[in-house]
Amino acid sequence: MQGLMMDVPLLISNLIRHAARYHGDTEIVTRTVEGPIHRYTWADAYARVQQLANALQGLGVKPGDRLATLAWNTHRHLELYYGISGVGAVLHTINPRLFPEQIRYIVNHADDQWVFVDLTFVPMLEKLAAEFPKVKGYVVLTDDAHMPETTLPNARSYESLIADQPAEFDWPQFDEKTASSLCYTSGTTGNPKGVLYTHRSTVLHCYCVCSPDALGICSRDSLLPVVPMFHVNAWGCAYSTAMAGAKLVLPGPKLDGASLYELFESEGVTITLGVPTVWLGLLAYMAEQGNRFSTLQRLVVGGSAAPLSMIVALEEDYGVDVIHAWGMTEMSPIGTTGVLKGKMLRLPKEDRYKLKLKQGRVVYGVELKIVDDAGNRLPHDGTAQGELLVRGPWITAGYFEDDAATKAAFDSEGWFRTGDICTIDADGFVQITDRAKDIIKSGGEWISSIDLENAAVGHPGVAEAAVIGVHHPKWQERPLLIVKPRKAGGVDKAEMLQFLEQRVAKWWLPDDIVFVDELPHTATGKLLKSKLREDFGRHRLPGA
Ligand code: AMP
């Protein structure tokens, strides 16, 4: 028997309409690419989103067309989020930090019709535009006064595009499974792969993100996403702030400690989200200045493992509740969030930190399983380690027009292979030990590069650390630690080894340590292990 409830589609246009109606005076504040702070409200944003929707129709945009953005976190990018998906087209956010060859591949593979680009990225795009035969034109996210001389064909300013359009638009109602946005994930090998979200997956993910045991976003919050809107829809922030009616603070291109701190304080930010590298920068700035936060309550960290030293500093020195989260582009992205349960609040401090160091516990809506090499399920006992597979309504069912990648990504039961190795405990807390391809296999036993890196960055002289496996004649692989010191010569090998001896099992100790000025990162801020393996894979270990 069918139930008797309305079949109202979950559409992205409804999110901003709700925010404009009932949180119309709540602010959206942007540090613009041009420099000044821009300030308006959800009601103002909605009026301009409707102008944009009319302008898109004027450009001849059809449902399903892909429209690309290369842009920072700004109010104009936010308007594109709602305007493009709202008319039934697909918002394709491109990570401008990708290599030019990857951007060329992505624009052509997605068959993008129009490209919306921030001033910062115009020169880069000018070099590539000749290779985008299908792109009909470019919209520079600025006004006519700041419009640069450009060789981009058919280019105009965003403000001139929307200026004379009516601020009313009748949003089309369509199937909630319609594609809403597209984000390519770039592994370290092969071509980037497109993850195509739906209106339904986006809205369901949004409900999850707002729930108290996930990120608990509510109308009292002032939220600053440091995580870029070109990286998995800023972990859903552009949508969840509208659902909750929260204030949104968009940092534009300035993501250094001083610029972020200024916005945290001036805009009463209560919750912020970003990758560990950003927080390391912020903490260094805070320590240098002797500053405190006056409103910041929660800080969400994910994308890479948050080191214990960072979690402890934020909680103890600055009184901020750290929420360690894990997810993937393929998962919209949230899979686990580290909000402690009631019984855990009474645990001794060390035990609470052990839990906070884990990547969080599973949210409702995502199912997890771990399997051994033969695909057998392993227990969720906090000890058994295996490859993590996931399932759920905001998890990809296949890559956009890429059959080979899709085929490799799912097991016979249709679960998505994350490529991460982890343990899961009885409370649903996940601890990621490694990417499957990064784990170090020493004499048949596994050494977690994440745990070793974590221990190494606990040393006050270490700015950043990476661990890779290097060939060893007896053990197959042994760990090599690569350290970026805070100050050149500030820490030496003997001291580092002594420090690690107290923190990891003896057989985990790296066989050698090298010091470097910089460590390579991917376009989303993760350590680029493939490059490190290229550079140091043949490193001769002492005694090997
Ligand atoms: P992306 O799709 O770029 O967001 O990358 C997803 C991958 O980032 C995951 O499969 C993990 O390997 C890694 N990752 C994300 N969050 C964390 C975390 N909190 N700790 C460790 N690795 C993480």
Coordinates of C-alpha atoms and ligand atoms in Angstrom, one line a residue:
M1 CA 0.0 0.0 0.0
Q2 CA 1.3 3.5 -0.9
G3 CA 1.4 6.1 1.8
L4 CA -0.5 9.4 1.4
M5 CA 2.1 12.1 1.6
M6 CA 2.9 14.8 -0.9
D7 CA 5.4 14.1 -3.5
V8 CA 7.3 17.4 -3.5
P9 CA 10.7 17.3 -5.1
L10 CA 13.7 18.2 -3.1
L11 CA 15.1 21.1 -5.2
I12 CA 18.0 23.5 -4.5
S13 CA 15.9 26.6 -5.5
N14 CA 13.7 25.9 -2.5
L15 CA 16.7 26.3 -0.1
I16 CA 17.4 29.9 -1.0
R17 CA 13.8 30.8 -1.4
H18 CA 13.3 29.6 2.2
A19 CA 16.4 31.6 3.4
A20 CA 15.2 34.7 1.7
R21 CA 11.7 34.4 3.1
Y22 CA 12.4 33.6 6.7
H23 CA 16.0 34.7 7.2
G24 CA 15.9 37.6 4.7
D25 CA 17.8 40.0 7.0
T26 CA 20.6 37.6 7.8
E27 CA 23.9 38.7 6.3
I28 CA 26.2 37.2 3.7
V29 CA 29.6 38.9 3.9
T30 CA 32.3 38.6 1.3
R31 CA 36.0 39.6 1.1
T32 CA 35.8 40.3 -2.6
V33 CA 38.5 39.5 -5.1
E34 CA 38.6 43.2 -5.9
G35 CA 39.5 43.9 -2.2
P36 CA 36.7 45.6 -0.3
I37 CA 34.2 43.8 2.0
H38 CA 30.8 43.3 0.4
R39 CA 27.8 42.9 2.6
Y40 CA 24.2 42.0 1.8
T41 CA 21.5 39.6 3.0
W42 CA 19.8 36.3 1.9
A43 CA 16.9 38.4 0.6
D44 CA 19.3 40.5 -1.5
A45 CA 21.1 37.4 -2.7
Y46 CA 17.8 35.8 -3.7
A47 CA 16.8 38.8 -5.8
R48 CA 20.1 38.7 -7.7
V49 CA 19.9 34.9 -8.1
Q50 CA 16.6 35.5 -9.8
Q51 CA 18.2 38.1 -12.0
L52 CA 20.9 35.6 -12.9
A53 CA 18.3 32.9 -13.7
N54 CA 16.7 35.3 -16.1
A55 CA 20.0 36.2 -17.6
L56 CA 20.9 32.5 -18.1
Q57 CA 17.7 32.0 -20.0
G58 CA 18.7 35.0 -22.1
L59 CA 22.0 33.3 -22.9
G60 CA 20.0 30.3 -24.2
V61 CA 21.0 28.0 -21.3
K62 CA 19.0 24.8 -21.5
P63 CA 18.3 22.2 -18.7
G64 CA 21.2 19.9 -18.4
D65 CA 23.8 22.3 -19.8
R66 CA 27.0 22.4 -17.9
L67 CA 28.2 25.8 -16.8
A68 CA 31.7 26.1 -15.3
T69 CA 33.0 28.2 -12.5
L70 CA 36.6 29.0 -11.7
A71 CA 36.1 31.1 -8.6
W72 CA 36.8 31.7 -4.9
N73 CA 34.3 31.7 -2.1
T74 CA 32.4 34.9 -2.9
H75 CA 28.8 36.1 -3.1
R76 CA 28.8 36.0 -6.9
H77 CA 29.9 32.3 -6.8
L78 CA 27.1 31.7 -4.3
E79 CA 24.6 33.3 -6.7
L80 CA 25.9 30.9 -9.5
Y81 CA 25.3 28.0 -7.2
Y82 CA 21.7 28.8 -6.9
G83 CA 21.0 30.4 -10.3
I84 CA 22.5 27.6 -12.4
S85 CA 21.1 24.6 -10.5
G86 CA 17.8 26.4 -10.0
V87 CA 17.1 26.7 -13.8
G88 CA 17.9 23.0 -14.2
A89 CA 21.4 23.4 -15.6
V90 CA 24.5 21.9 -14.0
L91 CA 26.9 24.0 -11.9
H92 CA 30.4 22.7 -12.7
T93 CA 32.9 23.9 -10.2
I94 CA 36.5 23.7 -11.4
N95 CA 39.4 23.6 -9.0
P96 CA 41.7 26.4 -10.4
R97 CA 44.7 24.8 -8.6
L98 CA 44.7 21.8 -11.0
F99 CA 47.3 21.6 -13.7
P100 CA 46.3 23.4 -17.0
E101 CA 46.2 20.0 -18.7
Q102 CA 43.7 18.8 -16.2
I103 CA 41.5 21.9 -16.6
R104 CA 41.7 21.4 -20.4
Y105 CA 40.5 17.8 -20.0
I106 CA 37.8 18.7 -17.5
V107 CA 36.2 21.6 -19.5
N108 CA 36.1 19.5 -22.7
H109 CA 35.0 16.3 -21.0
A110 CA 32.2 18.1 -19.2
D111 CA 31.3 19.9 -22.5
D112 CA 31.0 23.2 -20.6
Q113 CA 28.9 25.8 -22.5
W114 CA 29.8 28.9 -20.5
V115 CA 32.7 29.7 -18.1
F116 CA 32.3 32.1 -15.1
V117 CA 35.7 33.1 -14.0
D118 CA 37.2 35.3 -11.2
L119 CA 39.6 38.1 -12.1
T120 CA 42.4 36.0 -10.5
F121 CA 42.1 33.2 -13.0
V122 CA 41.5 35.2 -16.2
P123 CA 45.2 35.1 -17.3
M124 CA 45.4 31.3 -16.8
L125 CA 42.2 30.8 -18.7
E126 CA 43.3 33.1 -21.6
K127 CA 46.2 30.6 -22.2
L128 CA 43.7 27.7 -22.5
A129 CA 40.7 29.2 -24.2
A130 CA 41.8 28.3 -27.7
E131 CA 41.4 24.7 -26.7
F132 CA 37.8 25.0 -25.6
P133 CA 36.0 24.9 -29.0
K134 CA 32.6 24.3 -27.4
V135 CA 32.6 27.1 -24.9
K136 CA 30.2 29.9 -26.0
G137 CA 31.6 32.7 -23.9
Y138 CA 33.1 33.8 -20.6
V139 CA 31.6 35.8 -17.8
V140 CA 34.2 37.6 -15.5
L141 CA 32.9 37.8 -12.0
T142 CA 33.3 41.5 -11.5
D143 CA 31.7 44.8 -12.6
D144 CA 32.4 46.8 -15.7
A145 CA 34.7 49.2 -13.8
H146 CA 37.0 46.3 -12.9
M147 CA 36.6 44.4 -16.2
P148 CA 40.1 43.6 -17.5
E149 CA 41.4 43.8 -21.1
T150 CA 41.1 40.2 -22.1
T151 CA 41.6 37.9 -25.1
L152 CA 38.9 35.6 -23.8
P153 CA 36.3 35.3 -26.6
N154 CA 32.8 36.7 -26.0
A155 CA 33.7 38.0 -22.5
R156 CA 31.6 40.3 -20.4
S157 CA 31.3 41.2 -16.7
Y158 CA 28.9 39.4 -14.4
E159 CA 27.3 42.6 -13.2
S160 CA 26.5 43.7 -16.8
L161 CA 25.0 40.3 -17.4
I162 CA 22.5 40.5 -14.6
A163 CA 22.0 44.2 -14.3
D164 CA 18.8 44.8 -16.3
Q165 CA 17.1 41.5 -15.5
P166 CA 13.9 41.3 -13.5
A167 CA 14.4 40.1 -9.9
E168 CA 11.6 37.6 -10.1
F169 CA 11.8 34.2 -11.6
D170 CA 9.4 31.3 -11.7
W171 CA 11.6 28.3 -10.7
P172 CA 10.9 25.2 -12.8
Q173 CA 9.8 22.2 -10.9
F174 CA 11.4 19.0 -12.0
D175 CA 12.5 15.5 -10.9
E176 CA 14.6 15.7 -7.8
K177 CA 17.0 13.2 -9.3
T178 CA 18.0 15.8 -12.0
A179 CA 21.7 16.6 -12.0
S180 CA 22.5 19.8 -10.1
S181 CA 26.3 20.1 -9.9
L182 CA 29.5 18.5 -11.1
C183 CA 32.8 18.3 -9.4
Y184 CA 35.9 16.5 -10.8
T185 CA 38.1 14.6 -8.4
S186 CA 41.7 14.3 -9.3
G187 CA 43.5 11.2 -8.2
T188 CA 47.2 11.2 -8.5
T189 CA 47.1 9.1 -11.6
G190 CA 44.8 9.0 -14.6
N191 CA 42.3 11.7 -15.7
P192 CA 40.1 13.5 -13.3
K193 CA 36.7 11.8 -12.7
G194 CA 33.4 13.7 -12.6
V195 CA 31.0 13.3 -9.7
L196 CA 27.5 14.4 -10.7
Y197 CA 25.3 15.4 -7.7
T198 CA 21.5 15.5 -7.9
H199 CA 19.1 18.0 -6.3
R200 CA 17.9 15.2 -4.1
S201 CA 21.4 14.1 -2.9
T202 CA 22.3 17.7 -2.2
V203 CA 19.2 18.5 -0.1
L204 CA 19.4 15.2 1.8
H205 CA 23.2 15.8 2.5
C206 CA 22.2 19.3 3.7
Y207 CA 19.7 17.9 6.3
C208 CA 22.5 15.6 7.5
V209 CA 25.1 18.4 7.7
C210 CA 22.8 20.6 9.7
S211 CA 21.9 17.9 12.3
P212 CA 23.4 18.4 15.7
D213 CA 25.6 15.2 15.7
A214 CA 27.0 16.2 12.3
L215 CA 28.0 19.9 12.1
G216 CA 24.9 21.3 13.9
I217 CA 24.6 24.3 11.6
C218 CA 21.7 26.6 12.8
S219 CA 20.3 30.1 12.4
R220 CA 22.4 31.4 15.3
D221 CA 25.6 30.5 13.5
S222 CA 27.9 32.7 11.5
L223 CA 29.8 30.2 9.3
L224 CA 33.0 30.8 7.4
P225 CA 33.9 28.1 4.9
V226 CA 37.7 28.2 4.3
V227 CA 37.1 25.0 2.2
P228 CA 36.7 26.3 -1.3
M229 CA 33.4 26.3 -3.2
F230 CA 35.4 24.4 -5.9
H231 CA 36.1 21.5 -3.6
V232 CA 33.0 19.4 -3.1
N233 CA 30.6 22.3 -3.0
A234 CA 32.5 23.7 0.1
W235 CA 31.4 20.6 2.0
G236 CA 27.8 21.7 1.5
C237 CA 28.2 25.0 3.3
A238 CA 26.5 27.1 0.6
Y239 CA 23.4 25.0 0.9
S240 CA 23.3 24.2 4.6
T241 CA 23.6 27.9 5.6
A242 CA 20.5 28.6 3.5
M243 CA 18.6 25.7 5.0
A244 CA 19.5 26.8 8.5
G245 CA 19.3 30.6 7.8
A246 CA 22.8 31.0 9.1
K247 CA 25.1 34.0 8.4
L248 CA 27.6 33.2 5.8
V249 CA 31.1 34.8 5.7
L250 CA 33.0 34.2 2.5
P251 CA 36.8 34.8 2.6
G252 CA 37.4 35.3 -1.1
P253 CA 41.0 34.7 -2.1
K254 CA 42.7 35.6 1.2
L255 CA 43.1 32.4 3.3
D256 CA 46.2 33.4 5.4
G257 CA 46.0 33.4 9.2
A258 CA 45.8 37.2 9.5
S259 CA 43.0 37.7 6.9
L260 CA 40.9 34.8 8.4
Y261 CA 41.3 36.0 11.9
E262 CA 40.2 39.4 11.0
L263 CA 37.0 38.0 9.5
F264 CA 36.4 35.6 12.4
E265 CA 36.4 38.6 14.8
S266 CA 34.7 41.3 12.7
E267 CA 31.8 38.9 11.6
G268 CA 31.3 37.0 14.9
V269 CA 32.1 33.7 13.2
T270 CA 31.0 30.7 15.3
I271 CA 31.9 27.8 13.0
T272 CA 34.5 27.4 10.3
L273 CA 35.6 24.5 8.1
G274 CA 38.8 23.7 6.3
V275 CA 41.8 21.4 5.7
P276 CA 44.6 20.9 8.2
T277 CA 47.1 23.0 6.3
V278 CA 44.9 26.1 6.7
W279 CA 44.6 25.6 10.4
L280 CA 48.3 25.1 10.8
G281 CA 48.7 28.5 9.2
L282 CA 46.1 30.1 11.4
L283 CA 47.6 28.6 14.6
A284 CA 51.1 29.8 13.7
Y285 CA 49.6 33.3 13.2
M286 CA 47.6 33.1 16.5
A287 CA 50.7 32.0 18.5
E288 CA 52.8 34.8 16.9
Q289 CA 50.3 37.5 17.7
G290 CA 49.1 36.1 21.1
N291 CA 45.5 36.5 19.8
R292 CA 42.3 34.8 21.2
F293 CA 39.0 34.0 19.4
S294 CA 36.1 35.9 20.9
T295 CA 33.2 34.1 19.1
L296 CA 34.6 30.9 17.4
Q297 CA 33.0 27.8 18.9
R298 CA 33.5 24.9 16.4
L299 CA 36.2 24.2 13.9
V300 CA 35.7 21.4 11.4
V301 CA 38.8 19.8 10.0
G302 CA 38.9 17.2 7.2
G303 CA 40.3 16.4 3.8
S304 CA 43.4 15.0 5.4
A305 CA 44.1 13.7 8.9
A306 CA 44.2 16.3 11.6
P307 CA 47.3 15.8 13.8
L308 CA 46.7 15.5 17.6
S309 CA 49.0 18.5 18.3
M310 CA 46.6 20.7 16.3
I311 CA 43.5 19.4 17.9
V312 CA 44.9 19.9 21.4
A313 CA 46.2 23.4 20.6
L314 CA 42.8 24.5 19.3
E315 CA 40.9 23.0 22.2
E316 CA 43.2 23.8 25.1
D317 CA 44.8 27.0 24.0
Y318 CA 41.9 28.6 22.2
G319 CA 38.8 26.9 23.6
V320 CA 37.5 25.7 20.2
D321 CA 35.6 22.4 19.8
V322 CA 37.3 20.5 17.0
I323 CA 35.1 18.3 14.8
H324 CA 37.3 16.0 12.8
A325 CA 35.4 14.8 9.8
W326 CA 36.0 12.5 6.9
G327 CA 34.4 12.3 3.5
M328 CA 35.1 12.3 -0.2
T329 CA 34.1 14.2 -3.4
E330 CA 32.2 11.1 -4.2
M331 CA 30.2 11.4 -0.9
S332 CA 29.0 15.0 -1.2
P333 CA 31.3 14.8 1.0
I334 CA 30.3 14.0 4.6
G335 CA 30.6 10.4 5.8
T336 CA 31.7 10.8 9.4
T337 CA 31.9 13.6 11.9
G338 CA 33.6 13.6 15.3
V339 CA 30.9 14.9 17.7
L340 CA 31.3 13.0 20.9
K341 CA 28.4 11.1 22.5
G342 CA 27.2 11.9 26.0
K343 CA 29.0 8.9 27.6
M344 CA 32.3 10.1 26.0
L345 CA 32.2 13.5 27.6
R346 CA 32.9 11.9 31.0
L347 CA 36.0 10.0 29.7
P348 CA 39.5 11.1 30.9
K349 CA 40.9 13.8 28.7
E350 CA 43.5 11.5 27.0
D351 CA 40.7 9.1 26.0
R352 CA 38.6 11.9 24.6
Y353 CA 41.5 13.1 22.5
K354 CA 42.0 9.5 21.2
L355 CA 38.4 9.7 19.9
K356 CA 38.9 13.2 18.5
L357 CA 41.9 12.0 16.6
K358 CA 39.8 9.5 14.8
Q359 CA 38.0 10.8 11.7
G360 CA 34.6 10.9 13.4
R361 CA 31.6 8.6 13.6
V362 CA 29.2 7.6 10.9
V363 CA 26.3 9.9 10.2
Y364 CA 22.8 8.5 9.5
G365 CA 22.4 8.1 5.8
V366 CA 25.9 6.6 5.2
E367 CA 26.5 2.9 5.6
L368 CA 30.0 1.6 6.1
K369 CA 31.7 -1.7 5.7
I370 CA 35.3 -2.8 5.9
V371 CA 36.7 -5.8 4.0
D372 CA 39.9 -7.8 3.8
D373 CA 41.8 -8.4 0.6
A374 CA 39.4 -11.2 -0.4
G375 CA 36.4 -9.0 0.1
N376 CA 35.3 -10.6 3.4
R377 CA 33.6 -8.3 5.8
L378 CA 35.6 -7.5 8.9
P379 CA 34.2 -6.7 12.4
H380 CA 33.5 -3.2 13.6
D381 CA 35.6 -3.7 16.7
G382 CA 38.0 -0.7 16.5
T383 CA 40.9 -3.1 15.8
A384 CA 40.3 -4.9 12.5
Q385 CA 41.7 -2.9 9.6
G386 CA 40.4 -3.2 6.0
E387 CA 39.3 -1.3 2.9
L388 CA 36.4 1.0 3.5
L389 CA 33.3 0.8 1.3
V390 CA 30.3 3.0 1.6
R391 CA 26.7 3.2 0.4
G392 CA 24.0 5.9 0.7
P393 CA 21.7 8.4 -1.0
W394 CA 24.5 11.1 -1.3
I395 CA 27.2 8.8 -2.6
T396 CA 28.0 8.6 -6.2
A397 CA 26.5 5.8 -8.3
G398 CA 29.1 6.2 -11.1
Y399 CA 31.5 8.7 -12.7
F400 CA 30.3 11.1 -15.3
E401 CA 30.8 9.5 -18.7
D402 CA 33.6 7.3 -17.6
D403 CA 32.7 3.6 -17.7
A404 CA 36.2 2.4 -17.0
A405 CA 36.5 4.4 -13.8
T406 CA 32.9 3.5 -12.8
K407 CA 33.5 -0.2 -13.3
A408 CA 36.6 -0.2 -11.0
A409 CA 34.9 1.8 -8.2
F410 CA 32.2 -0.5 -7.0
D411 CA 32.1 -4.1 -5.5
S412 CA 29.7 -6.8 -6.6
E413 CA 27.1 -5.6 -4.1
G414 CA 27.2 -2.1 -5.5
W415 CA 29.1 -0.5 -2.6
F416 CA 31.6 2.3 -3.5
R417 CA 35.2 1.6 -2.8
T418 CA 36.8 4.6 -1.0
G419 CA 40.4 3.4 -1.3
D420 CA 40.9 4.2 2.3
I421 CA 42.1 1.7 4.9
C422 CA 40.5 2.1 8.4
T423 CA 39.1 0.6 11.5
I424 CA 35.5 1.1 12.7
D425 CA 34.5 0.8 16.4
A426 CA 31.2 -0.2 17.9
D427 CA 30.1 3.5 18.2
G428 CA 30.7 4.0 14.5
F429 CA 34.0 5.9 14.9
V430 CA 36.3 5.5 11.9
Q431 CA 40.0 5.8 12.1
I432 CA 41.7 6.1 8.7
T433 CA 45.1 4.5 8.7
D434 CA 46.0 5.3 5.1
R435 CA 45.0 5.4 1.5
A436 CA 45.3 1.8 0.3
K437 CA 48.1 2.8 -2.0
D438 CA 50.1 4.7 0.7
I439 CA 50.1 2.2 3.5
I440 CA 53.6 0.8 4.2
K441 CA 53.9 -2.9 4.1
S442 CA 56.9 -3.9 6.2
G443 CA 57.6 -7.7 6.5
G444 CA 53.9 -8.5 6.0
E445 CA 52.8 -6.0 8.7
W446 CA 51.2 -2.6 8.0
I447 CA 52.6 0.7 9.1
S448 CA 50.3 3.7 9.0
S449 CA 51.9 6.7 7.3
I450 CA 49.2 8.9 8.8
D451 CA 50.0 7.8 12.4
L452 CA 53.7 8.4 11.8
E453 CA 53.1 11.8 10.2
N454 CA 50.8 12.7 13.0
A455 CA 53.5 11.8 15.6
A456 CA 56.2 13.8 13.7
V457 CA 54.2 17.0 13.5
G458 CA 53.8 16.9 17.3
H459 CA 57.4 18.0 17.5
P460 CA 57.5 21.8 17.9
G461 CA 60.3 22.1 15.3
V462 CA 58.3 20.4 12.6
A463 CA 56.0 22.4 10.2
E464 CA 54.8 19.5 8.2
A465 CA 55.8 15.8 7.7
A466 CA 55.2 13.1 5.1
V467 CA 56.0 9.4 5.3
I468 CA 56.4 7.1 2.3
G469 CA 57.4 3.5 1.9
V470 CA 60.8 2.9 0.4
H471 CA 62.1 -0.4 -1.0
H472 CA 64.0 -2.5 1.5
P473 CA 65.8 -5.8 0.6
K474 CA 64.7 -7.6 3.7
W475 CA 61.3 -6.0 4.8
Q476 CA 60.1 -5.1 1.3
E477 CA 59.3 -1.6 2.4
R478 CA 60.4 0.6 5.3
P479 CA 59.2 4.1 6.2
L480 CA 61.1 7.2 5.1
L481 CA 60.2 10.4 7.0
I482 CA 60.3 13.6 5.0
V483 CA 60.2 16.7 7.2
K484 CA 59.7 20.4 6.5
P485 CA 61.1 22.1 9.6
R486 CA 59.7 25.3 11.0
K487 CA 63.1 26.9 10.8
A488 CA 65.9 25.6 8.5
G489 CA 68.2 23.4 10.7
G490 CA 65.7 23.8 13.6
V491 CA 65.5 20.0 14.2
D492 CA 67.9 17.2 13.5
K493 CA 67.6 13.5 12.8
A494 CA 68.7 12.1 16.1
E495 CA 66.4 14.4 18.0
M496 CA 63.5 13.5 15.8
L497 CA 64.1 9.8 16.2
Q498 CA 64.3 10.2 20.0
F499 CA 61.0 12.1 19.9
L500 CA 59.3 9.4 17.8
E501 CA 60.6 6.5 20.0
Q502 CA 58.3 7.7 22.8
R503 CA 55.3 7.8 20.5
V504 CA 55.3 4.9 18.1
A505 CA 56.1 1.2 18.1
K506 CA 59.8 0.6 17.7
W507 CA 59.4 -1.3 14.4
W508 CA 57.5 1.7 13.0
L509 CA 60.4 4.1 13.5
P510 CA 61.5 5.5 10.1
D511 CA 64.7 4.0 8.7
D512 CA 65.8 7.5 7.6
I513 CA 64.7 11.1 7.8
V514 CA 65.3 13.8 5.2
F515 CA 64.7 17.5 5.6
V516 CA 63.2 19.6 2.8
D517 CA 62.1 23.3 2.3
E518 CA 58.7 22.4 0.9
L519 CA 56.4 19.4 0.6
P520 CA 54.3 19.0 -2.6
H521 CA 50.5 19.2 -2.3
T522 CA 47.6 18.2 -4.5
A523 CA 45.1 20.8 -5.7
T524 CA 43.0 20.1 -2.7
G525 CA 45.8 20.5 -0.2
K526 CA 46.7 16.9 0.5
L527 CA 50.3 15.7 0.5
L528 CA 51.2 14.6 -3.0
K529 CA 52.6 11.2 -2.2
S530 CA 53.1 10.2 -5.8
K531 CA 55.5 13.1 -6.3
L532 CA 57.3 12.2 -3.1
R533 CA 57.6 8.6 -4.3
E534 CA 59.0 9.9 -7.5
D535 CA 61.6 12.1 -5.8
F536 CA 62.5 9.8 -2.8
G537 CA 61.3 6.3 -3.9
R538 CA 64.9 5.3 -4.7
H539 CA 66.3 6.8 -1.5
R540 CA 69.0 4.5 -0.1
L541 CA 68.1 3.6 3.4
P542 CA 71.0 3.3 5.8
G543 CA 72.0 -0.3 6.3
A544 CA 69.7 -1.5 3.4
Ligands
AMP1 P1 38.5 14.4 -1.8 O1 37.6 13.7 -2.6 O2 39.5 15.3 -2.5 O3 37.8 15.2 -0.7 O4 39.5 13.3 -1.0 C1 38.9 12.3 -0.3 C2 40.0 11.6 0.5 O5 40.6 12.5 1.4 C3 39.5 10.4 1.3 O6 39.3 9.3 0.6 C4 40.6 10.3 2.3 O7 41.7 9.6 1.8 C5 41.1 11.7 2.5 N1 40.5 12.3 3.7 C6 39.4 13.1 3.8 N2 39.2 13.4 5.1 C7 40.2 12.9 5.8 C8 40.5 12.9 7.2 N3 39.8 13.5 8.1 N4 41.6 12.1 7.6 C9 42.3 11.4 6.7 N5 42.1 11.4 5.4 C10 41.0 12.1 5.0

